[in-house]
Amino acid sequence: MKARVTVTLKNGVLDPQGKAIEGALKSLGIDGVGSVRQGKVFDIELAGSDKAAAEASLKAACEKLLANTVIENYRVEIGA
């Protein structure tokens, strides 16, 4: 079973890397960029077929390792 965990900064947390990317896009002539927020994506392959157990396990991994929950949000998506 495949899963994707997306980690992003919470609203209100400064994002200097996103700001730098935003500036670089504008300097490359890419029009219409309002703002950029950067994040992390983890593609994880799991053994087993119990989606509920996989989701619970990945949420625990996010709380303990993958995300800094003080400043980051995370989303877990379990594939087919």
Short mmCIF file of C-alpha atoms in Angstrom, two decimals:
data_model
loop_
_atom_site.label_atom_id
_atom_site.label_comp_id
_atom_site.label_asym_id
_atom_site.label_seq_id
_atom_site.Cartn_x
_atom_site.Cartn_y
_atom_site.Cartn_z
CA MET A 1 0.00 0.00 0.00
CA LYS A 2 1.28 3.46 -0.84
CA ALA A 3 0.83 6.61 1.21
CA ARG A 4 1.75 10.24 0.87
CA VAL A 5 2.40 12.56 3.80
CA THR A 6 2.43 16.28 3.04
CA VAL A 7 3.91 18.65 5.62
CA THR A 8 3.43 22.41 5.33
CA LEU A 9 4.09 25.40 7.53
CA LYS A 10 1.12 26.68 9.51
CA ASN A 11 -0.42 30.00 8.47
CA GLY A 12 1.35 32.87 10.16
CA VAL A 13 4.73 31.11 10.33
CA LEU A 14 7.37 32.97 8.34
CA ASP A 15 8.65 31.07 5.30
CA PRO A 16 12.00 32.52 4.13
CA GLN A 17 12.59 29.68 1.68
CA GLY A 18 9.17 30.23 0.10
CA LYS A 19 9.95 33.96 -0.13
CA ALA A 20 13.26 33.23 -1.88
CA ILE A 21 11.52 30.91 -4.36
CA GLU A 22 8.88 33.57 -4.98
CA GLY A 23 11.58 36.14 -5.76
CA ALA A 24 13.42 33.72 -8.04
CA LEU A 25 10.26 32.90 -10.00
CA LYS A 26 9.57 36.60 -10.52
CA SER A 27 13.17 37.23 -11.62
CA LEU A 28 12.77 34.41 -14.17
CA GLY A 29 9.84 36.30 -15.67
CA ILE A 30 7.12 33.97 -14.42
CA ASP A 31 4.11 36.27 -14.09
CA GLY A 32 1.16 35.98 -11.76
CA VAL A 33 2.99 34.54 -8.74
CA GLY A 34 1.28 35.96 -5.66
CA SER A 35 3.13 34.05 -2.97
CA VAL A 36 4.94 30.76 -2.42
CA ARG A 37 4.90 28.48 0.63
CA GLN A 38 7.28 25.53 0.65
CA GLY A 39 6.76 22.18 2.30
CA LYS A 40 7.82 18.53 2.32
CA VAL A 41 6.31 15.44 0.72
CA PHE A 42 7.03 11.88 1.88
CA ASP A 43 6.00 8.98 -0.38
CA ILE A 44 5.91 5.89 1.82
CA GLU A 45 5.28 2.27 0.89
CA LEU A 46 3.65 0.18 3.61
CA ALA A 47 3.17 -3.55 4.07
CA GLY A 48 -0.34 -4.78 4.77
CA SER A 49 -3.78 -3.70 3.62
CA ASP A 50 -5.43 -2.19 6.70
CA LYS A 51 -5.92 1.47 5.74
CA ALA A 52 -7.08 2.54 9.20
CA ALA A 53 -4.01 1.00 10.88
CA ALA A 54 -1.72 2.53 8.25
CA GLU A 55 -3.23 5.97 8.73
CA ALA A 56 -2.90 5.73 12.52
CA SER A 57 0.70 4.59 12.20
CA LEU A 58 1.59 7.43 9.82
CA LYS A 59 -0.10 10.02 12.02
CA ALA A 60 2.02 8.78 14.92
CA ALA A 61 5.12 9.06 12.70
CA CYS A 62 4.18 12.64 11.86
CA GLU A 63 3.67 13.55 15.50
CA LYS A 64 7.00 11.99 16.52
CA LEU A 65 9.32 12.61 13.54
CA LEU A 66 8.07 13.86 10.19
CA ALA A 67 6.46 17.15 11.28
CA ASN A 68 7.24 19.78 13.89
CA THR A 69 3.63 20.17 15.01
CA VAL A 70 4.37 23.48 16.73
CA ILE A 71 4.89 25.18 13.36
CA GLU A 72 3.77 22.60 10.77
CA ASN A 73 0.57 20.92 9.64
CA TYR A 74 0.49 17.51 8.01
CA ARG A 75 -1.89 15.55 5.80
CA VAL A 76 -1.89 11.77 5.35
CA GLU A 77 -3.27 10.22 2.15
CA ILE A 78 -3.52 6.46 1.78
CA GLY A 79 -3.52 5.13 -1.80
CA ALA A 80 -5.23 2.07 -3.15
#
